[in-house]
CSV table of C-alpha atoms in Angstrom, one decimal:
chain,number,residue,atom,x,y,z
A,1,MET,CA,-18.0,10.4,23.9
A,2,SER,CA,-16.8,9.4,27.4
A,3,ILE,CA,-14.8,11.7,29.6
A,4,VAL,CA,-11.8,9.2,29.4
A,5,LYS,CA,-11.9,9.4,25.5
A,6,GLU,CA,-12.1,13.3,25.6
A,7,GLN,CA,-9.3,13.6,28.1
A,8,VAL,CA,-7.0,11.0,26.4
A,9,GLY,CA,-7.4,12.5,23.0
A,10,PHE,CA,-6.4,15.9,24.5
A,11,ARG,CA,-3.4,14.3,26.0
A,12,MET,CA,-2.4,12.6,22.9
A,13,LYS,CA,-2.3,15.9,21.1
A,14,GLN,CA,-0.6,17.5,24.0
A,15,TYR,CA,2.2,15.0,23.9
A,16,ALA,CA,2.6,15.5,20.1
A,17,ALA,CA,2.7,19.4,20.6
A,18,GLN,CA,5.3,19.0,23.2
A,19,TRP,CA,7.8,16.7,21.5
A,20,PHE,CA,7.2,17.2,17.9
A,21,THR,CA,8.9,20.5,17.0
A,22,ALA,CA,8.8,20.0,13.2
A,23,GLN,CA,5.6,21.5,12.0
A,24,PRO,CA,4.8,19.1,9.2
A,25,LEU,CA,5.3,16.1,11.7
A,26,LEU,CA,2.9,17.8,14.2
A,27,ASP,CA,0.4,18.6,11.6
A,28,PHE,CA,0.2,15.0,10.2
A,29,SER,CA,0.2,13.7,13.7
A,30,TYR,CA,-2.8,15.8,14.6
A,31,SER,CA,-4.5,14.6,11.5
A,32,PHE,CA,-4.0,11.0,12.3
A,33,ILE,CA,-4.9,11.4,16.0
A,34,GLU,CA,-8.2,13.1,14.9
A,35,GLU,CA,-9.0,9.9,12.8
A,36,LYS,CA,-8.3,7.9,15.9
A,37,LEU,CA,-10.7,10.0,18.0
A,38,ALA,CA,-13.5,8.9,15.8
A,39,GLU,CA,-12.9,5.3,17.1
A,40,THR,CA,-13.2,3.6,20.5
A,41,MET,CA,-10.2,3.9,22.9
A,42,MET,CA,-10.6,0.6,24.5
A,43,PHE,CA,-6.9,0.1,25.1
A,44,GLY,CA,-6.5,3.5,26.9
A,45,GLU,CA,-9.7,2.7,28.9
A,46,LEU,CA,-8.2,-0.7,29.8
A,47,ALA,CA,-5.2,0.9,31.3
A,48,VAL,CA,-7.4,3.4,33.3
A,49,ILE,CA,-9.7,0.6,34.6
A,50,HIS,CA,-6.8,-1.5,35.8
A,51,TYR,CA,-5.1,1.4,37.5
A,52,HIS,CA,-8.3,1.8,39.5
A,53,MET,CA,-9.0,-1.9,39.9
A,54,PHE,CA,-5.6,-2.0,41.8
A,55,GLU,CA,-6.2,1.1,43.8
A,56,GLY,CA,-3.8,3.4,42.0
A,57,LYS,CA,-3.5,7.0,43.4
A,58,ASP,CA,-0.5,8.9,42.4
A,59,ALA,CA,0.3,8.3,38.7
A,60,ASP,CA,-0.8,10.3,35.7
A,61,ILE,CA,-3.1,7.7,34.4
A,62,ASP,CA,-4.7,9.9,31.7
A,63,GLY,CA,-1.2,10.4,30.4
A,64,ALA,CA,-0.5,6.7,30.4
A,65,ALA,CA,-3.7,5.9,28.6
A,66,ALA,CA,-2.7,8.6,25.9
A,67,ALA,CA,0.6,6.8,25.7
A,68,VAL,CA,-1.0,3.5,25.1
A,69,GLU,CA,-3.4,4.9,22.5
A,70,LEU,CA,-0.5,6.6,20.7
A,71,PHE,CA,1.1,3.1,20.2
A,72,ILE,CA,-2.2,1.6,19.1
A,73,LEU,CA,-2.6,4.4,16.5
A,74,ALA,CA,1.1,3.8,15.3
A,75,SER,CA,0.4,0.1,15.1
A,76,ASP,CA,-2.9,0.7,13.1
A,77,ILE,CA,-1.0,2.9,10.7
A,78,LEU,CA,1.8,0.4,10.2
A,79,ASP,CA,-0.7,-2.5,9.9
A,80,ASP,CA,-2.7,-0.5,7.2
A,81,LEU,CA,0.4,0.4,5.3
A,82,GLU,CA,1.6,-3.2,5.3
A,83,ASP,CA,-1.8,-4.7,4.3
A,84,GLY,CA,-2.7,-1.8,1.9
A,85,ASP,CA,-6.4,-2.5,2.5
A,86,ALA,CA,-7.6,0.8,4.1
A,87,PRO,CA,-7.6,3.4,1.3
A,88,SER,CA,-9.8,5.9,3.0
A,89,LYS,CA,-7.5,6.4,6.1
A,90,PRO,CA,-5.5,9.8,6.1
A,91,TRP,CA,-2.2,7.9,6.5
A,92,MET,CA,-3.1,5.9,3.4
A,93,LYS,CA,-3.5,9.3,1.4
A,94,ALA,CA,-0.2,10.7,2.7
A,95,PRO,CA,2.9,10.0,0.9
A,96,LEU,CA,4.3,6.7,2.0
A,97,PRO,CA,7.6,7.9,3.4
A,98,VAL,CA,5.7,10.6,5.5
A,99,ALA,CA,3.2,8.1,6.9
A,100,LEU,CA,6.0,5.7,7.8
A,101,HIS,CA,7.9,8.5,9.5
A,102,VAL,CA,4.9,9.6,11.4
A,103,ALA,CA,4.1,6.1,12.6
A,104,THR,CA,7.7,5.4,13.8
A,105,SER,CA,7.7,8.8,15.4
A,106,LEU,CA,4.5,8.0,17.3
A,107,VAL,CA,6.0,4.7,18.6
A,108,THR,CA,8.9,6.6,20.2
A,109,LEU,CA,6.4,9.3,21.5
A,110,SER,CA,4.2,6.7,23.1
A,111,GLN,CA,7.2,5.3,25.1
A,112,GLN,CA,8.2,8.8,26.1
A,113,ALA,CA,4.7,9.5,27.3
A,114,LEU,CA,4.3,6.4,29.4
A,115,LEU,CA,7.6,7.0,31.1
A,116,HIS,CA,6.5,10.5,32.0
A,117,SER,CA,3.3,9.2,33.6
A,118,THR,CA,5.2,8.6,36.8
A,119,SER,CA,8.2,10.3,38.5
A,120,ASP,CA,9.5,7.1,40.1
A,121,PRO,CA,12.6,6.0,38.4
A,122,VAL,CA,12.2,2.4,39.3
A,123,LEU,CA,8.8,2.3,38.1
A,124,ARG,CA,9.8,4.0,34.9
A,125,GLY,CA,12.2,1.1,34.4
A,126,GLU,CA,9.6,-1.5,35.0
A,127,LEU,CA,7.2,0.2,32.6
A,128,ALA,CA,9.9,0.4,29.9
A,129,VAL,CA,10.7,-3.2,30.2
A,130,MET,CA,7.1,-4.3,30.1
A,131,MET,CA,6.2,-2.1,27.2
A,132,ASN,CA,9.2,-3.1,25.0
A,133,THR,CA,8.7,-6.8,25.9
A,134,GLN,CA,5.0,-6.8,24.7
A,135,LEU,CA,5.9,-4.6,21.7
A,136,ILE,CA,8.5,-7.1,20.5
A,137,ARG,CA,6.1,-9.9,21.0
A,138,SER,CA,3.5,-8.0,18.9
A,139,ALA,CA,6.2,-7.4,16.2
A,140,ASN,CA,7.0,-11.1,16.0
A,141,GLY,CA,3.2,-11.9,15.7
A,142,GLN,CA,2.8,-9.3,13.1
A,143,MET,CA,5.6,-10.8,11.0
A,144,MET,CA,4.0,-14.2,11.2
A,145,ASP,CA,0.7,-12.6,10.1
A,146,LEU,CA,2.5,-10.9,7.1
A,147,MET,CA,4.1,-14.0,6.0
A,148,ASN,CA,0.7,-15.6,5.8
A,149,ASP,CA,1.9,-19.1,6.1
A,150,THR,CA,0.3,-20.1,9.4
A,151,LEU,CA,-1.1,-23.5,8.4
A,152,THR,CA,-1.9,-25.1,11.8
A,153,GLU,CA,-4.1,-24.3,14.8
A,154,GLU,CA,-1.1,-24.1,16.9
A,155,GLY,CA,0.6,-21.7,14.7
A,156,TYR,CA,-2.5,-19.5,14.5
A,157,PHE,CA,-2.8,-19.2,18.2
A,158,GLN,CA,0.9,-18.4,18.5
A,159,MET,CA,0.5,-15.7,15.9
A,160,VAL,CA,-2.5,-14.2,17.6
A,161,ARG,CA,-1.0,-14.3,21.1
A,162,GLY,CA,1.8,-12.2,19.7
A,163,LYS,CA,0.2,-9.9,17.2
A,164,SER,CA,-3.1,-9.1,19.1
A,165,ALA,CA,-3.1,-10.4,22.7
A,166,SER,CA,0.3,-8.8,23.6
A,167,LEU,CA,-1.1,-5.3,23.0
A,168,LEU,CA,-4.0,-6.0,25.4
A,169,VAL,CA,-1.4,-7.2,28.0
A,170,MET,CA,0.5,-4.0,27.6
A,171,ALA,CA,-2.7,-1.8,28.2
A,172,CYS,CA,-3.8,-3.7,31.2
A,173,MET,CA,-0.5,-4.1,32.8
A,174,ALA,CA,0.4,-0.4,32.4
A,175,GLY,CA,-2.5,0.2,34.7
A,176,VAL,CA,-1.4,-2.5,37.3
A,177,LEU,CA,2.3,-1.3,37.4
A,178,LEU,CA,1.2,2.4,37.7
A,179,ALA,CA,-0.9,1.4,40.7
A,180,GLY,CA,2.3,0.3,42.3
A,181,ARG,CA,1.6,-3.4,41.9
A,182,PRO,CA,4.0,-5.9,40.3
A,183,TRP,CA,3.3,-7.9,37.2
A,184,ASN,CA,0.2,-9.8,37.7
A,185,GLU,CA,0.1,-13.1,35.9
A,186,THR,CA,-3.7,-13.5,36.1
A,187,VAL,CA,-4.2,-10.2,34.4
A,188,ALA,CA,-1.7,-11.1,31.6
A,189,GLU,CA,-3.5,-14.4,31.0
A,190,TYR,CA,-7.0,-13.1,30.9
A,191,ALA,CA,-5.9,-10.1,28.6
A,192,ALA,CA,-4.4,-12.7,26.3
A,193,GLU,CA,-7.7,-14.7,26.3
A,194,LEU,CA,-9.6,-11.6,25.6
A,195,GLY,CA,-7.2,-10.7,22.7
A,196,ILE,CA,-7.8,-14.1,21.2
A,197,SER,CA,-11.5,-13.9,21.5
A,198,ALA,CA,-11.6,-10.4,19.8
A,199,GLN,CA,-9.3,-11.6,17.0
A,200,LEU,CA,-11.7,-14.6,16.3
A,201,ARG,CA,-14.7,-12.2,16.0
A,202,ASN,CA,-12.7,-9.9,13.7
A,203,ASP,CA,-11.7,-13.0,11.6
A,204,CYS,CA,-15.5,-14.1,11.4
A,205,ARG,CA,-16.3,-10.6,10.1
A,206,ASP,CA,-13.4,-10.5,7.6
A,207,LEU,CA,-14.1,-13.9,6.3
A,208,LEU,CA,-17.7,-13.0,5.3
A,209,ARG,CA,-17.0,-9.5,3.9
A,210,TRP,CA,-16.5,-9.0,0.2
A,211,ASP,CA,-14.3,-5.9,-0.2
A,212,GLU,CA,-10.6,-5.0,0.1
A,213,LYS,CA,-10.5,-6.4,3.7
A,214,SER,CA,-11.8,-9.8,2.7
A,215,ASP,CA,-9.8,-12.7,4.0
A,216,PHE,CA,-10.9,-14.9,1.3
A,217,LEU,CA,-10.2,-12.6,-1.6
A,218,ASN,CA,-6.8,-11.8,0.0
A,219,ARG,CA,-6.0,-15.6,0.6
A,220,LYS,CA,-5.6,-14.8,4.2
A,221,GLN,CA,-4.7,-17.9,6.3
A,222,THR,CA,-6.8,-17.8,9.7
A,223,LEU,CA,-8.2,-20.5,12.0
A,224,LEU,CA,-11.6,-20.1,10.2
A,225,THR,CA,-10.2,-20.4,6.7
A,226,MET,CA,-8.2,-23.5,7.7
A,227,TYR,CA,-11.6,-25.0,9.0
A,228,LEU,CA,-13.4,-24.0,5.8
A,229,LEU,CA,-10.8,-25.5,3.5
A,230,GLU,CA,-11.1,-28.9,5.3
A,231,GLY,CA,-14.6,-29.3,3.7
A,232,PRO,CA,-15.6,-31.7,0.9
A,233,ASP,CA,-14.4,-31.0,-2.7
A,234,GLU,CA,-17.9,-30.5,-4.0
A,235,GLN,CA,-18.5,-27.8,-1.4
A,236,VAL,CA,-15.1,-25.9,-1.2
A,237,GLY,CA,-12.9,-27.5,-3.9
A,238,TRP,CA,-12.9,-24.3,-6.0
A,239,ILE,CA,-12.0,-22.2,-2.8
A,240,ARG,CA,-9.2,-24.6,-2.0
A,241,ASP,CA,-7.9,-24.2,-5.7
A,242,TYR,CA,-7.9,-20.4,-5.2
A,243,TYR,CA,-6.1,-20.6,-2.0
A,244,ASN,CA,-3.5,-22.8,-3.7
A,245,GLY,CA,-2.9,-20.1,-6.3
A,246,SER,CA,-5.3,-21.0,-9.1
A,247,GLY,CA,-6.8,-17.9,-10.7
A,248,THR,CA,-6.9,-14.3,-9.6
A,249,LYS,CA,-9.3,-12.1,-7.6
A,250,HIS,CA,-10.9,-11.2,-10.8
A,251,ASP,CA,-11.8,-14.9,-11.5
A,252,VAL,CA,-13.7,-15.2,-8.1
A,253,THR,CA,-15.3,-11.8,-7.6
A,254,GLY,CA,-18.5,-13.0,-9.1
A,255,LYS,CA,-18.8,-15.9,-6.8
A,256,LYS,CA,-19.8,-14.1,-3.6
A,257,GLU,CA,-23.1,-16.0,-3.2
A,258,LEU,CA,-21.4,-19.3,-3.9
A,259,PHE,CA,-18.8,-18.5,-1.3
A,260,LEU,CA,-21.3,-17.3,1.3
A,261,GLN,CA,-23.2,-20.6,0.8
A,262,ALA,CA,-20.1,-22.7,1.3
A,263,CYS,CA,-19.6,-20.8,4.5
A,264,GLU,CA,-23.1,-21.5,5.6
A,265,GLN,CA,-22.9,-25.1,4.9
A,266,SER,CA,-19.5,-25.6,6.5
A,267,GLY,CA,-20.8,-24.0,9.8
A,268,VAL,CA,-17.5,-22.0,9.8
A,269,GLU,CA,-19.2,-18.9,11.4
A,270,LEU,CA,-20.7,-20.9,14.3
A,271,TYR,CA,-17.3,-22.6,14.8
A,272,GLY,CA,-15.6,-19.3,15.0
A,273,SER,CA,-18.2,-18.0,17.4
A,274,VAL,CA,-17.9,-21.0,19.6
A,275,VAL,CA,-14.1,-20.8,19.9
A,276,SER,CA,-14.2,-17.1,20.5
A,277,ARG,CA,-16.8,-17.5,23.3
A,278,MET,CA,-14.6,-20.3,24.8
A,279,HIS,CA,-11.7,-17.9,25.2
A,280,TYR,CA,-14.1,-15.1,26.4
A,281,ASN,CA,-15.5,-17.4,29.1
A,282,ARG,CA,-12.0,-18.2,30.2
A,283,PHE,CA,-11.3,-14.5,30.6
A,284,GLN,CA,-14.4,-14.2,32.7
A,285,GLU,CA,-13.3,-17.1,34.9
A,286,LEU,CA,-9.8,-15.5,35.5
A,287,LEU,CA,-11.3,-12.2,36.2
A,288,ALA,CA,-13.6,-13.6,38.7
A,289,GLU,CA,-10.7,-15.1,40.6
A,290,LEU,CA,-8.7,-11.8,40.5
A,291,GLN,CA,-8.3,-10.1,44.0
A,292,ALA,CA,-9.1,-6.5,42.9
A,293,ASP,CA,-11.7,-3.8,43.4
A,294,ALA,CA,-15.1,-5.3,42.7
A,295,ILE,CA,-16.7,-2.0,41.4
A,296,TRP,CA,-14.0,-1.6,38.8
A,297,LYS,CA,-14.1,-5.3,37.8
A,298,ASP,CA,-17.8,-4.7,37.1
A,299,LYS,CA,-17.0,-1.5,35.0
A,300,LEU,CA,-14.6,-3.6,33.0
A,301,MET,CA,-17.2,-6.2,32.2
A,302,GLN,CA,-19.7,-3.4,31.3
A,303,LYS,CA,-17.2,-2.0,28.8
A,304,LEU,CA,-16.5,-5.4,27.3
A,305,ALA,CA,-20.2,-6.2,27.0
A,306,GLY,CA,-20.4,-3.6,24.2
A,307,GLY,CA,-17.9,-5.6,22.1
A,308,GLN,CA,-15.5,-2.6,22.1
A,309,THR,CA,-12.4,-4.8,21.8
A,310,ALA,CA,-13.4,-5.9,18.4
C-alpha cells in the first residue's frame, strides 16, 4: 500500500467523522470506505501528481485527493446500484434506501472536502465550478450509458467522454488548480484520452467475461459489440438475434464457447486493443508537450504503466 493511499484513506474517514453526525450514516460510510481501500486510488493519486507537476506548495493536497476519492466511491456505489451487477459489494447488501442515501451524502461530502483543501476564496470558487462542471458531464454520460442505445461510433465516444473521461479530468485538474495554475487545456485533453483508453480496456474485459458483468449477456452496447455485430450471419447471426431481443439469457448461457469463438474469428479483441492504444499514444504525445516538472511527469507514466486506471 502506498503512503498516498494510506493517508488518503485516513482523510476520507476523517471527513466522514467530521461531517456525518448521524451514527448510522457514519457507520455505513466507514464500511463503504473500507471496501474502497481494498482497491487502487488512482484518481486521488492523479490529483496529487498533478499538484506536484505544477509545483504546488500551500494547499492540502491529501485532503483534495480524499475529496476526489470520496466522489469516485459515491459514483461506484450509484453505478453498481443502477446496473445491479456487483452483489458482493457492501452497498449492494445494504437496504437500497440506505445505500442511495449514503452515496448521495458522499457526493456532497466530496465537494465540501475539496473546498476545504484551500483557504483561498477565489480558488474555492474555481474548484467548485470545475468539479460541478465535470460531474454534470459525467451524469450526462452515465445517463446515455443507462439508456443503452448508443448505436454509432460517434455516440459511443460522446458517452465515454462524459461518463468516464470527465472524472479523470476532474482529478487531474484539481491538482492543477490547487497548485495555483489556471485550467490547462492540454491536461484536460490528455486526461480525456486516458479515460477513453481505459474504458476500451474495460470493454474488452467485460465483453469476454461470462458472469453478471458480461456485456454480451446484458446486451450492452459498446464500440466492441457494435464491431462484433457487423460480422457475417454465419458467424454472429445468433448473437445479433439475441441483441435484437430474441430469446433470454437462459437461452444463450450454454453458448459461451461459441461466443468466444465468434469473438476470436472477428478480431474484436485486437480491434479494441488497437483503438485503446491509439488513445493512450495520444495521451503520451500530449503529456510530452506539457510544460511541467519532468520528474513528476515520469512518476505519472510509472503509475499508469501498471494499468491502474483500468
